PDB file of C-alpha atoms in Angstrom:
ATOM      1  CA  MET A   1      -1.424 -13.078   4.442  1.00  0.00           C
ATOM      2  CA  ARG A   2       1.258 -10.822   5.804  1.00  0.00           C
ATOM      3  CA  SER A   3       3.734 -11.981   8.419  1.00  0.00           C
ATOM      4  CA  ILE A   4       3.968  -9.698  11.415  1.00  0.00           C
ATOM      5  CA  GLY A   5       6.997 -10.150  13.651  1.00  0.00           C
ATOM      6  CA  GLY A   6       9.436 -13.010  13.319  1.00  0.00           C
ATOM      7  CA  SER A   7      12.759 -12.542  11.601  1.00  0.00           C
ATOM      8  CA  SER A   8      12.728  -9.624   9.231  1.00  0.00           C
ATOM      9  CA  SER A   9      15.196  -7.020   8.145  1.00  0.00           C
ATOM     10  CA  ARG A  10      12.415  -4.438   8.311  1.00  0.00           C
ATOM     11  CA  SER A  11      11.852  -2.395  11.430  1.00  0.00           C
ATOM     12  CA  PRO A  12       8.931  -3.210  13.789  1.00  0.00           C
ATOM     13  CA  SER A  13       7.244   0.060  12.796  1.00  0.00           C
ATOM     14  CA  ALA A  14       7.445  -0.927   9.115  1.00  0.00           C
ATOM     15  CA  ASP A  15       5.749  -4.237   9.977  1.00  0.00           C
ATOM     16  CA  SER A  16       3.026  -2.380  11.916  1.00  0.00           C
ATOM     17  CA  ASP A  17       2.474   0.050   9.046  1.00  0.00           C
ATOM     18  CA  ALA A  18       2.206  -2.817   6.562  1.00  0.00           C
ATOM     19  CA  ALA A  19      -0.259  -4.641   8.808  1.00  0.00           C
ATOM     20  CA  ALA A  20      -2.401  -1.530   9.289  1.00  0.00           C
ATOM     21  CA  ALA A  21      -2.456  -0.926   5.543  1.00  0.00           C
ATOM     22  CA  ALA A  22      -3.767  -4.482   5.029  1.00  0.00           C
ATOM     23  CA  LEU A  23      -6.667  -3.993   7.473  1.00  0.00           C
ATOM     24  CA  ARG A  24      -9.626  -2.565   5.613  1.00  0.00           C
ATOM     25  CA  LYS A  25     -12.589  -3.934   7.575  1.00  0.00           C
ATOM     26  CA  ARG A  26     -13.591  -4.078  11.219  1.00  0.00           C
ATOM     27  CA  LEU A  27     -14.598  -7.541  12.442  1.00  0.00           C
ATOM     28  CA  HIS A  28     -18.051  -7.434  14.066  1.00  0.00           C
ATOM     29  CA  PHE A  29     -19.677  -9.925  16.439  1.00  0.00           C
ATOM     30  CA  ALA A  30     -23.372 -10.778  16.857  1.00  0.00           C
ATOM     31  CA  ARG A  31     -25.436 -13.648  18.242  1.00  0.00           C
ATOM     32  CA  VAL A  32     -28.695 -15.198  17.133  1.00  0.00           C
ATOM     33  CA  GLY A  33     -30.584 -17.415  19.555  1.00  0.00           C
ATOM     34  CA  SER A  34     -32.544 -17.400  22.774  1.00  0.00           C
ATOM     35  CA  PHE A  35     -31.146 -16.371  26.148  1.00  0.00           C
ATOM     36  CA  SER A  36     -34.125 -17.262  28.331  1.00  0.00           C
ATOM     37  CA  PHE A  37     -35.805 -20.654  28.064  1.00  0.00           C
ATOM     38  CA  THR A  38     -36.649 -23.831  29.965  1.00  0.00           C
ATOM     39  CA  ILE A  39     -36.409 -27.324  28.500  1.00  0.00           C
ATOM     40  CA  PRO A  40     -39.092 -29.533  30.078  1.00  0.00           C
ATOM     41  CA  ALA A  41     -38.116 -32.885  31.614  1.00  0.00           C
ATOM     42  CA  GLU A  42     -38.726 -36.098  29.638  1.00  0.00           C
ATOM     43  CA  VAL A  43     -39.059 -34.328  26.292  1.00  0.00           C
ATOM     44  CA  PRO A  44     -37.019 -36.056  23.560  1.00  0.00           C
ATOM     45  CA  ARG A  45     -37.110 -33.004  21.248  1.00  0.00           C
ATOM     46  CA  HIS A  46     -37.563 -29.450  22.480  1.00  0.00           C
ATOM     47  CA  GLU A  47     -36.967 -26.722  19.864  1.00  0.00           C
ATOM     48  CA  ILE A  48     -36.465 -22.986  19.760  1.00  0.00           C
ATOM     49  CA  GLU A  49     -36.279 -20.735  16.737  1.00  0.00           C
ATOM     50  CA  SER A  50     -34.712 -17.314  16.529  1.00  0.00           C
ATOM     51  CA  SER A  51     -33.741 -14.828  13.838  1.00  0.00           C
ATOM     52  CA  LEU A  52     -31.531 -11.821  13.273  1.00  0.00           C
ATOM     53  CA  PHE A  53     -32.215  -9.148  10.630  1.00  0.00           C
ATOM     54  CA  VAL A  54     -29.389  -8.034   8.316  1.00  0.00           C
ATOM     55  CA  HIS A  55     -29.578  -4.215   8.252  1.00  0.00           C
ATOM     56  CA  ARG A  56     -26.506  -3.653   6.050  1.00  0.00           C
ATOM     57  CA  PRO A  57     -24.810  -5.848   3.419  1.00  0.00           C
ATOM     58  CA  MET A  58     -22.282  -8.091   5.149  1.00  0.00           C
ATOM     59  CA  ARG A  59     -19.876 -10.967   4.702  1.00  0.00           C
ATOM     60  CA  LEU A  60     -19.858 -13.780   7.237  1.00  0.00           C
ATOM     61  CA  ILE A  61     -16.353 -14.851   8.200  1.00  0.00           C
ATOM     62  CA  ALA A  62     -17.109 -17.491  10.858  1.00  0.00           C
ATOM     63  CA  ILE A  63     -19.912 -19.058  12.890  1.00  0.00           C
ATOM     64  CA  HIS A  64     -19.896 -20.493  16.413  1.00  0.00           C
ATOM     65  CA  PRO A  65     -22.842 -22.801  17.228  1.00  0.00           C
ATOM     66  CA  HIS A  66     -23.242 -23.166  21.001  1.00  0.00           C
ATOM     67  CA  MET A  67     -25.236 -25.620  23.113  1.00  0.00           C
ATOM     68  CA  HIS A  68     -24.415 -27.801  26.120  1.00  0.00           C
ATOM     69  CA  LEU A  69     -24.980 -31.486  27.017  1.00  0.00           C
ATOM     70  CA  LEU A  70     -28.654 -31.839  26.017  1.00  0.00           C
ATOM     71  CA  GLY A  71     -28.107 -30.350  22.565  1.00  0.00           C
ATOM     72  CA  ARG A  72     -29.123 -32.542  19.616  1.00  0.00           C
ATOM     73  CA  GLU A  73     -29.289 -30.289  16.570  1.00  0.00           C
ATOM     74  CA  MET A  74     -28.267 -26.785  15.527  1.00  0.00           C
ATOM     75  CA  LYS A  75     -29.216 -25.434  12.139  1.00  0.00           C
ATOM     76  CA  VAL A  76     -28.497 -21.889  10.949  1.00  0.00           C
ATOM     77  CA  TRP A  77     -29.349 -20.530   7.514  1.00  0.00           C
ATOM     78  CA  ALA A  78     -29.886 -17.233   5.753  1.00  0.00           C
ATOM     79  CA  LYS A  79     -33.278 -16.372   4.291  1.00  0.00           C
ATOM     80  CA  LEU A  80     -32.553 -13.949   1.467  1.00  0.00           C
ATOM     81  CA  PRO A  81     -34.849 -11.117   0.323  1.00  0.00           C
ATOM     82  CA  ASP A  82     -35.904 -13.179  -2.735  1.00  0.00           C
ATOM     83  CA  GLU A  83     -37.105 -15.932  -0.299  1.00  0.00           C
ATOM     84  CA  SER A  84     -34.270 -18.311  -1.258  1.00  0.00           C
ATOM     85  CA  THR A  85     -32.155 -19.804   1.511  1.00  0.00           C
ATOM     86  CA  ARG A  86     -28.430 -20.284   2.040  1.00  0.00           C
ATOM     87  CA  PRO A  87     -27.216 -22.850   4.616  1.00  0.00           C
ATOM     88  CA  LEU A  88     -24.681 -21.488   7.121  1.00  0.00           C
ATOM     89  CA  VAL A  89     -24.166 -24.474   9.460  1.00  0.00           C
ATOM     90  CA  HIS A  90     -26.056 -27.680  10.280  1.00  0.00           C
ATOM     91  CA  ILE A  91     -25.007 -30.099  12.999  1.00  0.00           C
ATOM     92  CA  ASP A  92     -27.638 -32.833  13.233  1.00  0.00           C
ATOM     93  CA  ASP A  93     -25.916 -34.896  15.949  1.00  0.00           C
ATOM     94  CA  TRP A  94     -24.597 -32.279  18.372  1.00  0.00           C
ATOM     95  CA  ASP A  95     -21.552 -33.008  20.514  1.00  0.00           C
ATOM     96  CA  PHE A  96     -20.635 -30.594  23.326  1.00  0.00           C
ATOM     97  CA  ASN A  97     -16.958 -30.896  22.338  1.00  0.00           C
ATOM     98  CA  TRP A  98     -17.602 -29.460  18.858  1.00  0.00           C
ATOM     99  CA  GLN A  99     -18.370 -25.930  19.977  1.00  0.00           C
ATOM    100  CA  GLY A 100     -15.970 -23.400  18.592  1.00  0.00           C
ATOM    101  CA  PHE A 101     -15.664 -21.029  15.677  1.00  0.00           C
ATOM    102  CA  TYR A 102     -15.930 -22.550  12.206  1.00  0.00           C
ATOM    103  CA  PHE A 103     -14.355 -20.302   9.562  1.00  0.00           C
ATOM    104  CA  TYR A 104     -15.778 -20.266   6.036  1.00  0.00           C
ATOM    105  CA  ARG A 105     -13.303 -20.924   3.221  1.00  0.00           C
ATOM    106  CA  SER A 106     -14.583 -17.742   1.575  1.00  0.00           C
ATOM    107  CA  PRO A 107     -16.658 -15.004   3.214  1.00  0.00           C
ATOM    108  CA  VAL A 108     -20.394 -15.599   2.784  1.00  0.00           C
ATOM    109  CA  PRO A 109     -22.120 -12.503   1.357  1.00  0.00           C
ATOM    110  CA  LEU A 110     -25.521 -11.588   2.812  1.00  0.00           C
ATOM    111  CA  PRO A 111     -27.518  -8.677   1.397  1.00  0.00           C
ATOM    112  CA  GLN A 112     -29.406  -6.057   3.339  1.00  0.00           C
ATOM    113  CA  GLY A 113     -32.881  -7.405   4.075  1.00  0.00           C
ATOM    114  CA  ALA A 114     -31.781 -11.003   4.682  1.00  0.00           C
ATOM    115  CA  TRP A 115     -32.570 -12.848   7.894  1.00  0.00           C
ATOM    116  CA  ILE A 116     -30.207 -15.186   9.754  1.00  0.00           C
ATOM    117  CA  GLU A 117     -32.447 -17.991  11.065  1.00  0.00           C
ATOM    118  CA  LEU A 118     -31.639 -20.490  13.830  1.00  0.00           C
ATOM    119  CA  LEU A 119     -33.233 -23.749  14.934  1.00  0.00           C
ATOM    120  CA  ALA A 120     -31.873 -25.429  18.068  1.00  0.00           C
ATOM    121  CA  ALA A 121     -33.140 -28.727  19.485  1.00  0.00           C
ATOM    122  CA  TRP A 122     -32.420 -30.557  22.742  1.00  0.00           C
ATOM    123  CA  ASP A 123     -33.144 -34.033  24.110  1.00  0.00           C
ATOM    124  CA  ASN A 124     -34.035 -33.911  27.823  1.00  0.00           C
ATOM    125  CA  SER A 125     -35.248 -37.504  28.052  1.00  0.00           C
ATOM    126  CA  ALA A 126     -33.902 -40.484  29.990  1.00  0.00           C
ATOM    127  CA  GLY A 127     -32.945 -41.957  26.610  1.00  0.00           C
ATOM    128  CA  ASN A 128     -30.254 -39.304  26.112  1.00  0.00           C
ATOM    129  CA  ALA A 129     -27.003 -40.873  27.403  1.00  0.00           C
ATOM    130  CA  ARG A 130     -25.472 -37.374  27.768  1.00  0.00           C
ATOM    131  CA  ASN A 131     -28.249 -36.153  30.060  1.00  0.00           C
ATOM    132  CA  PRO A 132     -26.562 -35.381  33.414  1.00  0.00           C
ATOM    133  CA  ASN A 133     -29.882 -35.537  35.314  1.00  0.00           C
ATOM    134  CA  ARG A 134     -31.248 -38.921  36.441  1.00  0.00           C
ATOM    135  CA  PRO A 135     -34.194 -38.696  36.373  1.00  0.00           C
ATOM    136  CA  PRO A 136     -34.445 -35.829  33.851  1.00  0.00           C
ATOM    137  CA  GLN A 137     -35.239 -32.418  35.348  1.00  0.00           C
ATOM    138  CA  PRO A 138     -36.369 -29.157  33.743  1.00  0.00           C
ATOM    139  CA  VAL A 139     -33.254 -27.340  32.508  1.00  0.00           C
ATOM    140  CA  ARG A 140     -33.026 -23.563  32.151  1.00  0.00           C
ATOM    141  CA  TRP A 141     -30.735 -21.308  30.170  1.00  0.00           C
ATOM    142  CA  GLY A 142     -27.511 -20.756  32.095  1.00  0.00           C
ATOM    143  CA  GLU A 143     -23.755 -20.663  31.958  1.00  0.00           C
ATOM    144  CA  ARG A 144     -22.955 -23.924  33.755  1.00  0.00           C
ATOM    145  CA  THR A 145     -22.399 -27.039  31.641  1.00  0.00           C
ATOM    146  CA  VAL A 146     -25.470 -28.669  33.269  1.00  0.00           C
ATOM    147  CA  ASP A 147     -27.571 -25.637  32.255  1.00  0.00           C
ATOM    148  CA  GLU A 148     -28.273 -25.067  28.557  1.00  0.00           C
ATOM    149  CA  MET A 149     -27.615 -22.503  25.881  1.00  0.00           C
ATOM    150  CA  GLY A 150     -28.855 -22.245  22.319  1.00  0.00           C
ATOM    151  CA  HIS A 151     -27.300 -19.626  20.100  1.00  0.00           C
ATOM    152  CA  ALA A 152     -24.849 -19.091  17.286  1.00  0.00           C
ATOM    153  CA  ALA A 153     -22.296 -16.302  17.276  1.00  0.00           C
ATOM    154  CA  ILE A 154     -21.193 -14.839  13.970  1.00  0.00           C
ATOM    155  CA  LEU A 155     -18.129 -12.883  12.936  1.00  0.00           C
ATOM    156  CA  TYR A 156     -18.718 -10.590   9.969  1.00  0.00           C
ATOM    157  CA  THR A 157     -17.591  -7.513   8.084  1.00  0.00           C
ATOM    158  CA  LEU A 158     -19.808  -4.807   6.613  1.00  0.00           C
ATOM    159  CA  ASP A 159     -19.543  -4.259   2.878  1.00  0.00           C
ATOM    160  CA  ASP A 160     -20.014  -0.493   3.154  1.00  0.00           C
ATOM    161  CA  GLU A 161     -17.400  -0.002   5.889  1.00  0.00           C
ATOM    162  CA  THR A 162     -13.770   0.759   5.063  1.00  0.00           C
ATOM    163  CA  LEU A 163     -11.259   1.731   7.698  1.00  0.00           C
ATOM    164  CA  ASP A 164      -8.920   4.607   7.022  1.00  0.00           C
ATOM    165  CA  HIS A 165      -5.354   3.765   8.082  1.00  0.00           C
ATOM    166  CA  ARG A 166      -3.516   6.563   6.337  1.00  0.00           C
ATOM    167  CA  PRO A 167      -0.698   8.161   8.369  1.00  0.00           C
ATOM    168  CA  ARG A 168      -1.796  11.365  10.084  1.00  0.00           C
TER     169      ARG A 168
END
């Protein structure tokens, strides 16, 4: 990791040039999930599944599972072209306060032809202590905390993409 800024005898432009030379990949963003659904009232387990096709070889850098108060489980995995699977994240006792990006220790390679699969589950029953609705009501996708979401964002680089930072 290069240090940019701080105390250095080098000029700011030298730091910028060094940083640009170190950047070889663009960081991309995508989401897998559903953005239109309704969770029925009094259902202790409502699930959705979604998938995203990998068109070019990539390396996953981070994943951001996202649900709100009714969330119970989020599972994301890669289904590889040879039909094997690779787990990407699994939270089986969701807590609203856990949402955020989780960075892999090493980038996770995914080949062209893989699928990123998602399973999200919610508990919209009276037995869910985190349910804000008493009695439970149907809950739709939405941006408020009392609405719901069910997706995972990914940050990734493309294996076949290299940025050119040579001086012009």
